Tab-separated table of C-alpha atoms in Angstrom:
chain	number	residue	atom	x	y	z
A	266	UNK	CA	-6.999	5.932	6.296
A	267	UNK	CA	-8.223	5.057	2.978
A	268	UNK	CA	-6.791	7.699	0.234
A	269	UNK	CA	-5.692	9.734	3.146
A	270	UNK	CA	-1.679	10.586	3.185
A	271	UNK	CA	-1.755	11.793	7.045
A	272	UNK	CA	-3.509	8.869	8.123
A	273	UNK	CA	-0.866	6.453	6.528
A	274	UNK	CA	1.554	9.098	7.798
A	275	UNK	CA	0.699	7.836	11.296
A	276	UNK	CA	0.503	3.986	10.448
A	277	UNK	CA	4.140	5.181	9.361
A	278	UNK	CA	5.317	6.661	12.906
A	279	UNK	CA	3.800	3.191	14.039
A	280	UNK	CA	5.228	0.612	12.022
A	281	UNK	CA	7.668	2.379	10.264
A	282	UNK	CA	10.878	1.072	12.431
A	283	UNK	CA	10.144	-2.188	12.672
A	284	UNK	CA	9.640	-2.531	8.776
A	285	UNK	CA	12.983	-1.301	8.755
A	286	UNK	CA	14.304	-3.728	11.144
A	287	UNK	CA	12.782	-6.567	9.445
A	288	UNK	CA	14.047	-5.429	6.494
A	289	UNK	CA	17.706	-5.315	7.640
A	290	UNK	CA	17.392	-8.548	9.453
A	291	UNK	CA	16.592	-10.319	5.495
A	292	UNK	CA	18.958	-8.017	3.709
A	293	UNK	CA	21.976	-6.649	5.823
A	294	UNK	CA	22.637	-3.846	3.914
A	295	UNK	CA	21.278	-0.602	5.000
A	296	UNK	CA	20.279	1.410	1.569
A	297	UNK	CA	18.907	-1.577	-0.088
A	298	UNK	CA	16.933	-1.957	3.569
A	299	UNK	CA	15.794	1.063	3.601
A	300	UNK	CA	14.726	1.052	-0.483
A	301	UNK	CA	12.775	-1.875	0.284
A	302	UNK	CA	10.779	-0.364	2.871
A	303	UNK	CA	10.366	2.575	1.131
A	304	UNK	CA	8.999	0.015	-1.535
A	305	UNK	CA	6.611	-1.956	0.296
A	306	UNK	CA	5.071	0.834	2.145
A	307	UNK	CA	4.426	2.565	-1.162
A	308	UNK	CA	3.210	-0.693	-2.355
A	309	UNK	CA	0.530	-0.709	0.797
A	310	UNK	CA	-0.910	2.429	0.054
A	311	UNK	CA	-1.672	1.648	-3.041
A	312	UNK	CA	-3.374	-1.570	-2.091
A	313	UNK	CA	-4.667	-0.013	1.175
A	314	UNK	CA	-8.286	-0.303	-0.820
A	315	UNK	CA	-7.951	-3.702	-0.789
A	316	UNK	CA	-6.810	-4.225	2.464
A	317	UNK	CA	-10.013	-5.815	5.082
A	318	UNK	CA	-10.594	-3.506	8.005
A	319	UNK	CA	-11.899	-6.398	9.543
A	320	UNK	CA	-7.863	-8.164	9.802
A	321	UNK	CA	-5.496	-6.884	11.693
A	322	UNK	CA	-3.228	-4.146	10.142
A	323	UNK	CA	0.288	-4.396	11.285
A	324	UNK	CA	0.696	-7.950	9.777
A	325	UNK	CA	-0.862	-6.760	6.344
A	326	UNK	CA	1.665	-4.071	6.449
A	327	UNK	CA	4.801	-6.088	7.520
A	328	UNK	CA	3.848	-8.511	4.483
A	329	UNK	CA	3.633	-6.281	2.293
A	330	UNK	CA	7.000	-4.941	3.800
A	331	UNK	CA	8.728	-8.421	4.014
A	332	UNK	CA	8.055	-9.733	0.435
A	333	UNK	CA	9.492	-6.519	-0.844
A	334	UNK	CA	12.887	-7.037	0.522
A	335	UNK	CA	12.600	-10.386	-0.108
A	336	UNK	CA	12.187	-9.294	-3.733
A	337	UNK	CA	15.304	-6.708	-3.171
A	338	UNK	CA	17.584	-9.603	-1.601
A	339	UNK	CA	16.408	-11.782	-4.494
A	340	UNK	CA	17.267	-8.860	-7.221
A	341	UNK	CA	20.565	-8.420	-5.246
A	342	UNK	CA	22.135	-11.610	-4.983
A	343	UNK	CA	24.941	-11.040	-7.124
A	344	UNK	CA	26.442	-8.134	-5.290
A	345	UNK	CA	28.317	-9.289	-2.104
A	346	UNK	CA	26.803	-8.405	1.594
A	347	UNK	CA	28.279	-5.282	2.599
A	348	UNK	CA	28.532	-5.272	6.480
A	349	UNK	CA	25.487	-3.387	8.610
A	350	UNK	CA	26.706	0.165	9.822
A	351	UNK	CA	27.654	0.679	13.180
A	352	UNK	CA	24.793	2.051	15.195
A	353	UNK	CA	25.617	0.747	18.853
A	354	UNK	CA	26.110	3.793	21.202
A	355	UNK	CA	29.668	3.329	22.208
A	356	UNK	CA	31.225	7.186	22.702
A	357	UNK	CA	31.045	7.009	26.293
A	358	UNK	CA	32.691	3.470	26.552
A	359	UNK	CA	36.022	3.194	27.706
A	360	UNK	CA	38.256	1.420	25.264
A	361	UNK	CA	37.910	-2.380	26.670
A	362	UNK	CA	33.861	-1.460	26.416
A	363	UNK	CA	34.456	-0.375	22.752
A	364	UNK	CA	36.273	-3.560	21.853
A	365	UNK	CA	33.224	-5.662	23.851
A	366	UNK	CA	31.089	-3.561	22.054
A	367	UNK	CA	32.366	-4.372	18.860
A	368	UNK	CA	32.728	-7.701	19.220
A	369	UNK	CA	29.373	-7.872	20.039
A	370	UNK	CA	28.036	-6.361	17.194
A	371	UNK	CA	30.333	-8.658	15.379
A	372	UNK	CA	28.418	-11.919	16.976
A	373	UNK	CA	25.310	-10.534	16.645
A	374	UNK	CA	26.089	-10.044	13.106
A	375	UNK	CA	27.334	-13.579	12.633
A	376	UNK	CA	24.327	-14.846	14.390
A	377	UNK	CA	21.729	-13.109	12.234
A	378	UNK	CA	23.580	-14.257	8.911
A	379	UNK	CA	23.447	-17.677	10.089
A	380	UNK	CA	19.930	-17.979	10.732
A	381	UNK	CA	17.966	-19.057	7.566
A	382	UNK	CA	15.853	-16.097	6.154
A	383	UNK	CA	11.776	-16.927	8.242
A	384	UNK	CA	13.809	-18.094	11.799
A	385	UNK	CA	15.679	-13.955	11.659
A	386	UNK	CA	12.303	-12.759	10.721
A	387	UNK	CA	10.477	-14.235	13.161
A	388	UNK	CA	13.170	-13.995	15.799
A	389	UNK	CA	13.390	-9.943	15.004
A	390	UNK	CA	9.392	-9.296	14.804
A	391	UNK	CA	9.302	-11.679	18.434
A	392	UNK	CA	11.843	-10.365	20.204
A	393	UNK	CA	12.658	-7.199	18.941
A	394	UNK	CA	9.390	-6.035	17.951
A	395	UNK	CA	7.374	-7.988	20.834
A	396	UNK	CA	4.965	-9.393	18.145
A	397	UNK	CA	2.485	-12.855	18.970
A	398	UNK	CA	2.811	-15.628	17.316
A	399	UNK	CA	0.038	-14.876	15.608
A	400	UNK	CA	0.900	-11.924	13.920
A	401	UNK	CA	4.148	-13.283	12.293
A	402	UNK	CA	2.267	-16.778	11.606
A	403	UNK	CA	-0.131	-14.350	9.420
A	404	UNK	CA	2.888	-12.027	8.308
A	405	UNK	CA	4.692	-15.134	6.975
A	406	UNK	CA	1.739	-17.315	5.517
A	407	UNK	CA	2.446	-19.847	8.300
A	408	UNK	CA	0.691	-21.682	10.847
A	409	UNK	CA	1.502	-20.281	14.686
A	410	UNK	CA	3.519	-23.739	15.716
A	411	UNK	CA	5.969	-23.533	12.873
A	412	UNK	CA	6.519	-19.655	14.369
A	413	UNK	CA	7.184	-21.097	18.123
A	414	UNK	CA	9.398	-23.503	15.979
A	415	UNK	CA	11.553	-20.877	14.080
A	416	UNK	CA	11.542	-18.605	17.691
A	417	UNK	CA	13.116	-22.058	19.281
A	418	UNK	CA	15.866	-22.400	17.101
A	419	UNK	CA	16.460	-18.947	16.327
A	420	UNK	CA	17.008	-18.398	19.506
A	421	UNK	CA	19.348	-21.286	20.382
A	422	UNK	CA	21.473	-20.358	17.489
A	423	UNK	CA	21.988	-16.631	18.867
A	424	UNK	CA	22.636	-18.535	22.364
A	425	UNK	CA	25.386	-20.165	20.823
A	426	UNK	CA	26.683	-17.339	18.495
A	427	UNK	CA	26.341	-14.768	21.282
A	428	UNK	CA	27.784	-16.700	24.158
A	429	UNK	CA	28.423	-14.943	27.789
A	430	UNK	CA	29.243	-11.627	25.913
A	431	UNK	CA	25.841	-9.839	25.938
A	432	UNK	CA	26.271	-10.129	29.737
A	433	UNK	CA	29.052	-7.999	29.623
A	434	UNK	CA	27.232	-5.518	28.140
A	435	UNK	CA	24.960	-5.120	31.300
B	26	UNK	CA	20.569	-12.111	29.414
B	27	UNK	CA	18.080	-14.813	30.346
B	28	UNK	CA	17.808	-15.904	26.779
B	29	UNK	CA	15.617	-19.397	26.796
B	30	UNK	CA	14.839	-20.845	23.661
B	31	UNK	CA	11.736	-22.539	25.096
B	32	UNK	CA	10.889	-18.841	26.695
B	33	UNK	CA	7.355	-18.024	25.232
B	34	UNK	CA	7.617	-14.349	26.012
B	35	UNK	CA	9.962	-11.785	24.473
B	36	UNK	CA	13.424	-11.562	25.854
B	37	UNK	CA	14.425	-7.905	26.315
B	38	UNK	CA	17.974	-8.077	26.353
B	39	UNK	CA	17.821	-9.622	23.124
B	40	UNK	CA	15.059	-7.821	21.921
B	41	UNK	CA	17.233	-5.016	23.064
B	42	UNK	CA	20.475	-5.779	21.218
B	43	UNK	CA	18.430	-6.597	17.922
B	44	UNK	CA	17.021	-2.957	17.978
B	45	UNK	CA	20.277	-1.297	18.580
B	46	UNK	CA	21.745	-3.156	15.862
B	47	UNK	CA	18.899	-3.152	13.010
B	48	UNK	CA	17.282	0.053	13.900
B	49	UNK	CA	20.174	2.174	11.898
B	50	UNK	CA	20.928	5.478	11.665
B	51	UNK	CA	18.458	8.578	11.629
B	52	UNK	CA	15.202	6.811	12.394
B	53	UNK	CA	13.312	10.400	12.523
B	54	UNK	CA	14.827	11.117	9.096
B	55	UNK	CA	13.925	7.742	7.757
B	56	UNK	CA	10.580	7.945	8.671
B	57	UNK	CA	10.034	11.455	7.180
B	58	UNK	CA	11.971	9.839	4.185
B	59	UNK	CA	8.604	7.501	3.884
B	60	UNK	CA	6.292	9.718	4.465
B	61	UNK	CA	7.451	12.105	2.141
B	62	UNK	CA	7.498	9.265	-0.520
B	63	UNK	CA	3.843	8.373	-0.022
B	64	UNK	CA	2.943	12.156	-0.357
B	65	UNK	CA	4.223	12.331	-3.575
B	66	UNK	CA	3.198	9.080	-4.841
B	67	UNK	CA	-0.180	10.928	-3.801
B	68	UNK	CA	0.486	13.684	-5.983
B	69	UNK	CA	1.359	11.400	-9.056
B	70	UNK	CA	-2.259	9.919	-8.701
B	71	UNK	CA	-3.804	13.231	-8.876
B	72	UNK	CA	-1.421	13.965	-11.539
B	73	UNK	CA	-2.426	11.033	-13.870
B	74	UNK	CA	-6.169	11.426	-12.811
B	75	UNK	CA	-6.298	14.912	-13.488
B	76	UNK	CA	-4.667	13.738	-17.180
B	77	UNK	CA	-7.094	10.912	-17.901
B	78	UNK	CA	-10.130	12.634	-16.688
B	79	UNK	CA	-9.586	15.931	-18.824
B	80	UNK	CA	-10.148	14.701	-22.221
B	81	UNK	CA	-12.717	12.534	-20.579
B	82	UNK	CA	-14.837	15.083	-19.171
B	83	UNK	CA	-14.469	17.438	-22.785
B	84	UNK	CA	-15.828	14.189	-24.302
B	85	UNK	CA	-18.777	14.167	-21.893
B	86	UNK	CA	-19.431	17.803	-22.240
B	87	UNK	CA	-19.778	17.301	-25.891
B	88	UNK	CA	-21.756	13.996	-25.412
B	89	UNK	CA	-23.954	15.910	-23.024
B	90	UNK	CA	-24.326	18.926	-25.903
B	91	UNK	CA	-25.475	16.518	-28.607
B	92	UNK	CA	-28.112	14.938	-26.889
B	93	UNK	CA	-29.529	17.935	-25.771
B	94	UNK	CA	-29.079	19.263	-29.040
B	95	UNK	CA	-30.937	15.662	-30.116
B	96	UNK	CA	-33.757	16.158	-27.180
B	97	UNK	CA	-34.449	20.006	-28.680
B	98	UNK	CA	-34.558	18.206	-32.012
B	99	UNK	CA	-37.411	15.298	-31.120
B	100	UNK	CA	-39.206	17.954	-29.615
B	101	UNK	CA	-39.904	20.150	-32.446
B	102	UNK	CA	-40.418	17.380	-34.624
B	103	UNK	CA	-43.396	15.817	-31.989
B	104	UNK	CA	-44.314	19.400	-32.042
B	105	UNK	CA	-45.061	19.502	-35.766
B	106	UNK	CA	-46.919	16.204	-35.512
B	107	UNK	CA	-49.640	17.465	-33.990
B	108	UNK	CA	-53.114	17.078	-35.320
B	109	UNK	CA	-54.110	20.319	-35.932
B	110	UNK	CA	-50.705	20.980	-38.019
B	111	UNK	CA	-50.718	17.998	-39.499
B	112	UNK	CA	-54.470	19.098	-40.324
B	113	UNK	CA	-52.974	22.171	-41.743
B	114	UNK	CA	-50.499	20.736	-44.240
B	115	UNK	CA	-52.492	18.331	-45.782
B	116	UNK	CA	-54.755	21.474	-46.802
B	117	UNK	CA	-54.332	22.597	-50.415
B	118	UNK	CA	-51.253	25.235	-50.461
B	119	UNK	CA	-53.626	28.193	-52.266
B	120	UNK	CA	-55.492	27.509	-48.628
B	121	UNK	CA	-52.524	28.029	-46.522
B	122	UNK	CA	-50.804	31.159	-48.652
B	123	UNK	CA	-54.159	32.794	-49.078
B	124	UNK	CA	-54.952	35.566	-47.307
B	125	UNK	CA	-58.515	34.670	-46.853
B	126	UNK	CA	-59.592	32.187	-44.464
B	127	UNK	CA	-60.305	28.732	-46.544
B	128	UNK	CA	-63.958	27.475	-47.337
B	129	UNK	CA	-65.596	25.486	-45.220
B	130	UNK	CA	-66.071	22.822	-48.009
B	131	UNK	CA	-61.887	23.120	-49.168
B	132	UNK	CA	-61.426	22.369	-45.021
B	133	UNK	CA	-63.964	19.518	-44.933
B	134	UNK	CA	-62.348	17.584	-48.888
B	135	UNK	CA	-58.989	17.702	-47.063
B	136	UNK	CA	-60.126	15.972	-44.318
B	137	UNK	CA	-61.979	13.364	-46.233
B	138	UNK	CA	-59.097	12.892	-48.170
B	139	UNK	CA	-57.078	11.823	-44.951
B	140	UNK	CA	-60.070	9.877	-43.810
B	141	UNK	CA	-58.446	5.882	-44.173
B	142	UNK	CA	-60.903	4.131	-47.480
């Protein structure tokens, strides 16, 4: 893996969409997303001497990943949050389904931007991602009961935000 | 969606909607995107390497040159500090230029001249 760019290639195809999710769960705006991966993996091979075979990768990597869109949301404060693009499949959805749709996206949306910065991390890299506790209690710098804590409350607030709708989508 | 906030296991309609929504568009493009960034941040490495170690390596070659140049030089001078030549140029100069052998007795008062008193 070490010095190796088709190695890291592969880490890439591994981890590569789920730093991007991450990343759009902290900054909401696609190309700064996407520059901030493109950062942090960059960043991770060139510390990838440094990193210890003997802990777990994905974590490392999804740091590495995480503090660098921190960094970008940090850098980008000023400008306003441009809403996430679109990316729900809804071509073959009548036009009641579309609105649904929408509206969905819409709560889900609202939901995420409600939830303080570590609960949409940790609720993204849990749910989303299937991650332990463990994993984002070492990808955050926090212990594992503060990450069952964030997953708790992340998750009531999406409850709330998200209501009866996703069961429409069924 | 059986969305429990006590749940201790990933919910997959969630976990669904949350991909859907943050995976955005053109994931095969995005990850070629990254990959293609790490091969020529690879490239740059080489690049500066390549530009530090030239000068580097000319100043070893020439490092390398003088000392052997240095090592050729000890070793002639150890070479004419051997007894018999130092013998030799302690002998009167007529001795040496001569075309006759020297006297015993010239070879023998050079000798005792070197002799420590």
């Amino acid at each position: 893996m070490r010095g190796d760019p088709e190695a890291f290639g592969s880490l890439i195809d591994r981890h590569g969409l789920a730093a991007r999710r991450a990343a759009r769960a902290i900054l909401r705006d696609e190309d700064d997303a996407d520059d901030a991966v493109q950062e942090g993996m960059l960043a991770a091979w060139r510390a990838i001497e440094r990193f210890d075979p003997a802990r777990p990768f994905r974590p490392w990597l999804m740091r590495i990943v995480v503090n660098a869109a921190l960094d970008a949301r940090r850098r980008s404060k000023v400008r306003a949050a441009e809403p996430v693009a679109e990316t729900l499949e809804s071509g073959a959805l009548g036009p009641d389904r579309m609105a649904e749709a929408s509206l969905l996206r819409t709560r889900i949306d609202a939901g995420l931007a409600e939830l303080p910065e570590r609960q949409r991390i940790a609720l993204v890299l849990f749910d989303a991602e299937g991650w332990g506790h463990a994993d984002i209690a070492a990808t955050l710098g926090v212990p594992e009961g503060t990450v069952r804590s964030y997953v708790f409350h992340a998750r009531r607030a999406m409850r709330k935000s998200l209501g009866t709708l996703a069961e429409g989508m069924k | 969606m059986t969305m429990s906030p006590f749940d201790n296991q990933p919910d997959p309609e969630l976990g669904r909607l949350l991909r859907e929504r943050l995976t955005g568009p053109a994931p095969e493009a995005f990850l070629r995107r990254l990959k293609g960034a790490v091969a020529a941040e690879r490239a740059d490495q080489w690049d500066v390497l390549a530009g530090w170690a030239r000068p580097r390596v000319l100043a070893a070659a020439i490092a390398a040159g003088f000392l052997l140049w240095l090592g050729a030089w000890f070793g002639v001078m150890s070479r004419t500090s051997e007894p018999g030549v130092t013998m030799a140029s302690s002998l009167p100069a007529q001795a040496v230029v001569s075309a006759q052998p020297p006297a015993v007795d010239e070879i023998m008062l050079a000798l005792r001249e070197r002799e420590p008193r």
